[in-house]
Structure formats: structure tokens, C-alpha cells
Coordinates of C-alpha atoms and ligand atoms in Angstrom, one line a residue:
M1 CA 76.4 105.4 112.7
P2 CA 73.0 104.2 111.8
Y3 CA 72.1 100.6 111.2
E4 CA 69.4 98.7 109.5
N5 CA 68.8 96.1 112.2
L6 CA 70.7 97.5 115.2
L7 CA 69.9 100.3 117.7
T8 CA 73.1 101.5 119.7
D9 CA 72.9 103.8 122.7
T10 CA 76.0 104.9 124.6
A11 CA 75.7 106.5 128.2
K12 CA 78.2 106.7 131.0
G13 CA 80.8 104.4 129.7
I14 CA 78.2 101.6 128.8
Q15 CA 77.1 100.9 125.1
T16 CA 73.9 99.1 124.7
I17 CA 73.4 97.4 121.5
T18 CA 69.9 96.2 120.6
I19 CA 69.4 93.8 117.6
N20 CA 66.2 95.2 116.1
R21 CA 64.4 92.7 113.7
P22 CA 61.4 92.1 116.0
D23 CA 59.1 90.9 113.2
K24 CA 61.6 88.0 112.6
L25 CA 62.2 87.5 116.5
N26 CA 65.7 89.2 115.8
A27 CA 67.1 86.4 113.8
L28 CA 70.7 86.9 112.7
N29 CA 70.9 87.3 108.9
R30 CA 74.0 88.2 107.2
K31 CA 73.4 91.9 107.2
T32 CA 72.8 91.8 111.2
I33 CA 76.1 90.0 111.7
E34 CA 77.8 92.2 109.6
E35 CA 76.3 95.2 111.5
L36 CA 77.2 93.7 114.8
H37 CA 80.7 93.3 113.7
N38 CA 80.9 96.9 112.7
A39 CA 79.1 98.3 115.8
L40 CA 81.4 95.9 118.2
S41 CA 84.5 97.1 116.3
A42 CA 83.6 100.7 116.6
A43 CA 82.9 100.1 120.4
E44 CA 86.2 98.5 120.9
K45 CA 87.9 101.6 119.5
E46 CA 86.0 104.1 121.1
D47 CA 87.2 105.3 124.6
A48 CA 83.8 106.4 125.7
V49 CA 82.7 102.7 125.7
R50 CA 84.0 100.4 128.6
V51 CA 81.3 98.0 128.8
I52 CA 78.8 96.6 126.0
I53 CA 75.4 95.1 126.7
I54 CA 73.8 93.1 123.9
T55 CA 70.0 92.6 124.0
G56 CA 67.1 91.9 121.5
S57 CA 64.4 94.2 120.8
G58 CA 60.8 93.7 122.0
Q59 CA 59.5 91.5 124.8
K60 CA 59.7 88.3 123.1
A61 CA 63.1 87.2 121.9
F62 CA 66.8 88.1 122.4
V63 CA 67.7 86.3 119.1
A64 CA 65.6 83.2 117.8
G65 CA 68.6 82.0 115.8
A66 CA 70.3 82.3 112.6
D67 CA 68.1 83.4 109.8
I68 CA 66.5 79.9 108.6
A69 CA 65.2 81.6 105.3
E70 CA 68.6 82.6 104.4
F71 CA 70.5 79.4 104.5
A72 CA 67.7 77.0 103.6
N73 CA 69.0 76.4 100.2
F74 CA 72.8 76.6 100.9
N75 CA 75.1 73.7 99.7
V76 CA 78.2 72.3 101.4
E77 CA 80.6 75.1 100.6
Q78 CA 77.9 77.8 101.5
G79 CA 77.1 76.1 104.6
R80 CA 80.8 75.9 105.7
A81 CA 81.6 79.7 104.5
L82 CA 78.3 80.7 106.7
S83 CA 79.8 79.2 110.0
A84 CA 83.5 80.2 109.1
E85 CA 82.5 83.8 108.4
G86 CA 79.9 84.0 111.2
Q87 CA 82.4 82.7 113.9
K88 CA 85.2 85.2 112.6
L89 CA 83.0 88.1 112.3
L90 CA 80.9 87.9 115.4
F91 CA 81.2 85.1 117.8
D92 CA 85.0 84.8 118.2
F93 CA 85.2 88.5 117.8
V94 CA 82.8 89.1 120.9
Q95 CA 84.7 86.6 122.8
N96 CA 87.9 88.3 122.1
L97 CA 86.8 91.9 122.7
S98 CA 89.1 93.6 125.1
K99 CA 86.0 95.3 126.9
P100 CA 83.3 93.3 128.8
A101 CA 80.3 92.1 126.8
I102 CA 77.2 91.2 128.7
A103 CA 74.2 89.4 127.2
A104 CA 71.0 90.8 128.3
I105 CA 68.8 87.6 127.4
N106 CA 65.2 89.1 127.1
G107 CA 63.4 86.2 125.7
F108 CA 64.1 83.3 123.3
A109 CA 67.8 82.7 122.8
L110 CA 68.0 79.9 120.4
G111 CA 70.7 78.6 118.0
G112 CA 72.7 81.5 116.8
G113 CA 71.1 83.5 119.5
L114 CA 72.3 81.3 122.5
E115 CA 75.7 81.2 120.7
L116 CA 75.9 84.8 120.6
A117 CA 75.2 85.0 124.6
L118 CA 77.6 82.1 125.0
S119 CA 80.3 84.3 123.2
C120 CA 79.6 87.2 125.8
H121 CA 81.7 87.3 128.9
V122 CA 78.7 87.4 131.1
R123 CA 75.0 86.4 130.6
V124 CA 71.9 87.7 132.5
A125 CA 68.5 86.3 131.4
S126 CA 64.8 87.6 132.2
D127 CA 62.7 85.2 133.9
N128 CA 60.6 84.7 130.6
A129 CA 63.7 83.6 128.7
K130 CA 64.0 80.1 126.9
M131 CA 67.2 79.0 125.7
G132 CA 68.2 76.0 123.4
L133 CA 70.2 74.9 120.5
P134 CA 67.5 73.4 118.3
E135 CA 69.7 73.0 115.1
V136 CA 69.3 69.1 115.0
S137 CA 65.7 69.7 114.7
L138 CA 66.5 71.4 111.3
G139 CA 69.0 68.7 110.1
V140 CA 72.1 70.7 110.9
I141 CA 74.4 71.2 113.9
P142 CA 75.2 74.5 115.8
G143 CA 77.6 76.3 113.7
Y144 CA 78.5 79.3 115.5
G145 CA 80.6 77.7 118.1
G146 CA 77.7 76.3 120.2
T147 CA 79.1 72.7 120.3
Q148 CA 82.3 74.1 121.8
R149 CA 81.1 76.9 124.0
L150 CA 78.1 75.3 125.5
A151 CA 80.2 72.3 126.7
Q152 CA 82.7 74.6 128.0
I153 CA 80.1 76.5 130.2
V154 CA 77.9 73.6 131.3
G155 CA 79.8 70.6 130.7
K156 CA 79.6 68.0 128.0
G157 CA 76.7 66.0 129.4
K158 CA 74.3 68.8 129.7
A159 CA 75.4 70.3 126.4
L160 CA 74.9 67.1 124.6
E161 CA 71.4 66.8 126.1
M162 CA 70.5 70.2 125.1
I163 CA 72.0 69.6 121.6
M164 CA 70.6 66.2 121.0
T165 CA 67.1 66.8 122.4
A166 CA 66.8 70.4 120.8
D167 CA 64.8 71.4 123.7
M168 CA 64.5 74.8 125.2
I169 CA 65.3 75.2 128.9
T170 CA 63.8 77.9 131.2
A171 CA 65.8 80.8 132.7
E172 CA 65.6 79.0 136.1
D173 CA 67.2 75.9 134.7
A174 CA 70.0 77.7 132.8
H175 CA 70.8 79.5 136.2
N176 CA 70.9 76.1 137.9
W177 CA 73.1 74.7 135.2
G178 CA 75.5 77.8 135.3
L179 CA 74.4 78.8 131.8
V180 CA 73.4 82.4 133.0
N181 CA 74.7 84.3 135.7
H182 CA 71.8 85.8 136.9
V183 CA 68.0 85.8 136.3
T184 CA 65.7 88.9 136.8
T185 CA 62.3 90.0 136.0
Q186 CA 62.1 91.3 132.4
E187 CA 61.6 94.9 133.9
S188 CA 64.9 94.8 136.0
L189 CA 66.9 92.9 133.2
L190 CA 68.8 95.9 131.7
A191 CA 69.2 97.6 135.3
K192 CA 71.0 94.3 136.6
C193 CA 73.2 94.6 133.5
V194 CA 73.9 98.1 134.1
E195 CA 74.7 97.3 137.9
L196 CA 77.2 94.6 136.8
A197 CA 78.7 97.0 134.3
N198 CA 78.9 99.9 136.7
K199 CA 81.2 97.9 138.9
M200 CA 83.3 96.8 136.0
L201 CA 83.6 100.3 135.3
T202 CA 85.3 101.3 138.6
R203 CA 88.0 98.5 137.8
S204 CA 91.1 98.8 135.7
P205 CA 90.3 98.5 132.0
S206 CA 93.8 97.4 131.1
A207 CA 93.6 94.6 133.7
I208 CA 90.1 93.5 132.8
A209 CA 91.5 93.4 129.1
A210 CA 94.3 91.1 130.4
A211 CA 92.1 88.9 132.3
I212 CA 89.7 88.3 129.3
R213 CA 92.8 87.3 127.1
S214 CA 94.1 85.1 129.9
V215 CA 90.8 83.2 130.7
N216 CA 90.2 82.8 126.8
A217 CA 93.7 81.3 126.5
N218 CA 92.5 78.2 128.3
Y219 CA 90.1 77.4 125.4
K220 CA 92.6 78.0 122.6
D221 CA 94.5 75.0 121.1
G222 CA 98.4 75.0 121.7
V223 CA 98.1 77.8 124.1
N224 CA 99.0 77.2 128.0
G225 CA 96.6 79.3 130.0
F226 CA 98.9 79.3 132.8
E227 CA 101.8 80.5 130.8
K228 CA 99.6 83.1 129.4
E229 CA 98.5 84.2 132.8
I230 CA 102.0 84.5 133.9
T231 CA 102.9 86.7 131.0
E232 CA 99.7 89.0 131.3
F233 CA 100.4 89.2 135.0
G234 CA 103.8 90.4 134.5
K235 CA 102.9 92.9 131.8
S236 CA 100.4 94.6 134.3
F237 CA 103.2 95.8 136.3
A238 CA 104.1 98.3 133.5
T239 CA 100.7 99.8 133.3
A240 CA 99.8 103.1 134.6
D241 CA 96.5 101.4 136.0
F242 CA 98.8 99.1 138.2
K243 CA 100.6 102.2 139.4
E244 CA 97.5 104.1 140.1
G245 CA 95.5 101.0 141.7
T246 CA 98.3 100.2 144.0
T247 CA 99.0 104.1 144.9
A248 CA 95.3 104.6 145.5
F249 CA 95.1 101.5 147.9
L250 CA 98.2 102.8 149.8
E251 CA 96.8 106.3 149.9
K252 CA 93.4 105.0 151.2
R253 CA 91.5 106.6 148.1
K254 CA 89.6 105.3 145.2
P255 CA 91.7 104.8 141.9
N256 CA 91.2 106.9 138.9
F257 CA 92.0 104.4 135.9
T258 CA 92.9 105.4 132.5
G259 CA 93.2 101.9 131.1
K260 CA 96.8 102.7 130.0
Ligands
COA1 N1 65.0 82.5 111.2 C1 64.2 83.2 110.3 N2 62.9 83.6 110.9 C2 62.7 83.4 112.1 C3 63.5 82.8 113.0 C4 64.7 82.3 112.4 N3 65.6 81.5 113.2 N4 62.9 82.6 114.1 C5 61.4 83.2 114.0 N5 61.5 83.7 112.9 C6 60.3 84.5 112.2 C7 59.4 83.6 111.7 O1 59.3 82.9 110.4 C8 58.1 84.5 111.8 O2 58.0 85.2 110.6 P1 56.9 85.5 109.7 O3 55.8 86.2 110.6 O4 57.3 86.4 108.5 O5 56.2 84.1 109.3 C9 58.4 85.4 112.9 O6 59.8 85.3 113.0 C10 57.6 85.0 114.3 O7 58.0 83.8 114.6 P2 56.8 82.8 114.9 O8 57.3 81.3 114.6 O9 55.7 83.0 114.1 O10 56.7 82.9 116.5 P3 56.2 81.8 117.5 O11 55.8 82.5 118.6 O12 55.1 81.0 117.1 O13 57.4 80.6 117.7 C11 59.8 80.4 118.1 C12 58.7 81.3 118.4 C13 61.0 81.1 118.7 C14 59.4 79.0 118.8 C15 59.8 80.0 116.5 O14 59.9 81.3 115.9 C16 61.0 79.2 116.2 O15 61.1 77.9 116.6 N6 62.0 79.8 115.6 C17 63.2 79.0 115.0 C18 64.2 78.8 116.2 C19 65.4 78.0 115.5 O16 65.3 76.9 115.1 N7 66.6 78.6 115.7 C20 67.8 78.0 115.3 C21 68.2 78.5 113.9 S1 69.5 77.6 113.3

């Protein structure tokens, strides 16, 4: 499907979605958020896609934030709707995908850009990347889940420091803080993401989906993550993937998972 602000490419089970507004440092306007939702919905349904990599076009930015020009004149109701709709269409949607989403952070990941990376299941950054939540320098707060997910990933103290100073941190600091899983050169960024994706492609898709649901349960109000894990663990015994995985192990061969 052609998109105005995205490029998509699917090869060998991996779909790469490139946010493509380089003249605006890939800032997330409404159209781009809708297109990302549509592309991710399609990837979720498409059997040929088993892992998703999200990156930004050009050498400079992953995503430099929500599009400031678009919301500069919003009132309270519009601001609230911007946050609520964005969280539903994109940020919660990515977190709850049944397939792994890897953020390939190729430059600035600021505001909504960092929030998008935080919504992905794994983050890999190039060594030129800079990350931050600069919203308080604009008189707002992060509205796409940043106050929640950043604290979950790096802890409350570091999250509040980043949010209250509005400072950008380097890829190296982000790695030391546990904000990104790996740091690579810019040239090796996508190759590292593909390497991780290729490993995931050899594993059971149904078990990966259950693992995502189970890990996410810890972050949902009123849901007991341990109970969720027990339920998901039990349900996996009914899958063809479980039968195949255990049979292949006992037969000393590689499994051929179907995701069923
Ligand atoms: N929203 C809308 N447009 C943005 C944008 C954003 N979040 N971030 C960058 N742009 C646009 C700039 O307005 C500029 O457009 P123009 O050429 O039409 O004037 C273009 O992208 C290039 O950005 P520029 O600021 O000239 O690049 P730079 O190298 O001097 O600075 C940044 C790079 C990332 C430091 C700077 O663009 C910036 O601070 N962006 C905003 C980051 C932010 O606050 N994000 C959170 C939003 S809630």
C-alpha cells in the first residue's frame, strides 16, 4: 500500500517501516501516525511478516518528536484528544503487537520519537543517536506514554531527570541506562536489527506473542502479571508450536514453527 510519509519493505519475514519526512526530521504529524497505524495493522495480519523494524529516513533523525507546528494552537480538549488518540492508534498499539517490534534509532529520537521507540519491544541505537523528552521546554509534558514507559525502562529517578531537564542523552548513556539494548555504528544499525530479528524468526511465533502479552500484563492496571503468565503458559500447551518444539528437541532436529 503506498503511503505519503512511510516506506515499507518486506523481506524474509521482516518488515522494515521507514518514517519518511526527512525535511521535518520525520516529526510525527497526524497523517504519519495514521499511516503508521495502518501499516502496523496490515503487518499484524500479514503472515509473511513476523518481525517489524521501525526506523527513520536519512542520517539525522529517527523521529524529532510530535509535529510542533500542528499542535501549537490547540486548546485543552484538542490537546487531550491528541494524546488519547495518538496513544490508542500508535503507541499502545505498537506495545501490544503480537509480533516483535524493534526500533532502529538512527539519529534524534525526541519527544514522540523517543516515545515511539519506548513502545517498541527492543531498541537498537546508532552511535550518533541522541534521545530525550524535551516537552517541558515547550511548556507541555510527554503525552504519548513517555512519563510511564521511560520510568518503567530506566527507573523513576533517571526518567524524572530526563523529563525535568529536557536534556538529550547520547547513545552510550542510553545504553548504560538500559534505555537501548545495543549501540552500533550508523552503517551497522539495520544489520544488527536484522540479526536480532533473524534469531526471533527461528522461535515460535505463538510463544513470542504469548510472551509479549505476559510481559505487558505487568504494566496494566488491575491485571496480575503472574496470573497472566500462568494462563499463557498453560494455553501454550495446546499449540501446534509447542508440539513441534518439543518433538523437534526430542528428535534432535530444528523445529519448523507455524505459529499455530
Ligand atoms: N515538529 C515539527 N517540525 C520539526 C520538529 C518537530 N518536532 N523537529 C524538527 N522540525 C523541523 C524544523 O522546524 C525544520 O523545519 P524547516 O526547515 O521547515 O524550518 C526541520 O525540521 C529541520 O529542523 P532544524 O531545527 O532546522 O534542525 P537542527 O539540526 O537545527 O535541530 C533538533 C535539530 C532536533 C535539535 C531540532 O529540530 C529540535 O529541537 N526539534 C524539536 C524537538 C522537540 O522539541 N521535540 C518534541 C516535540 S513534543
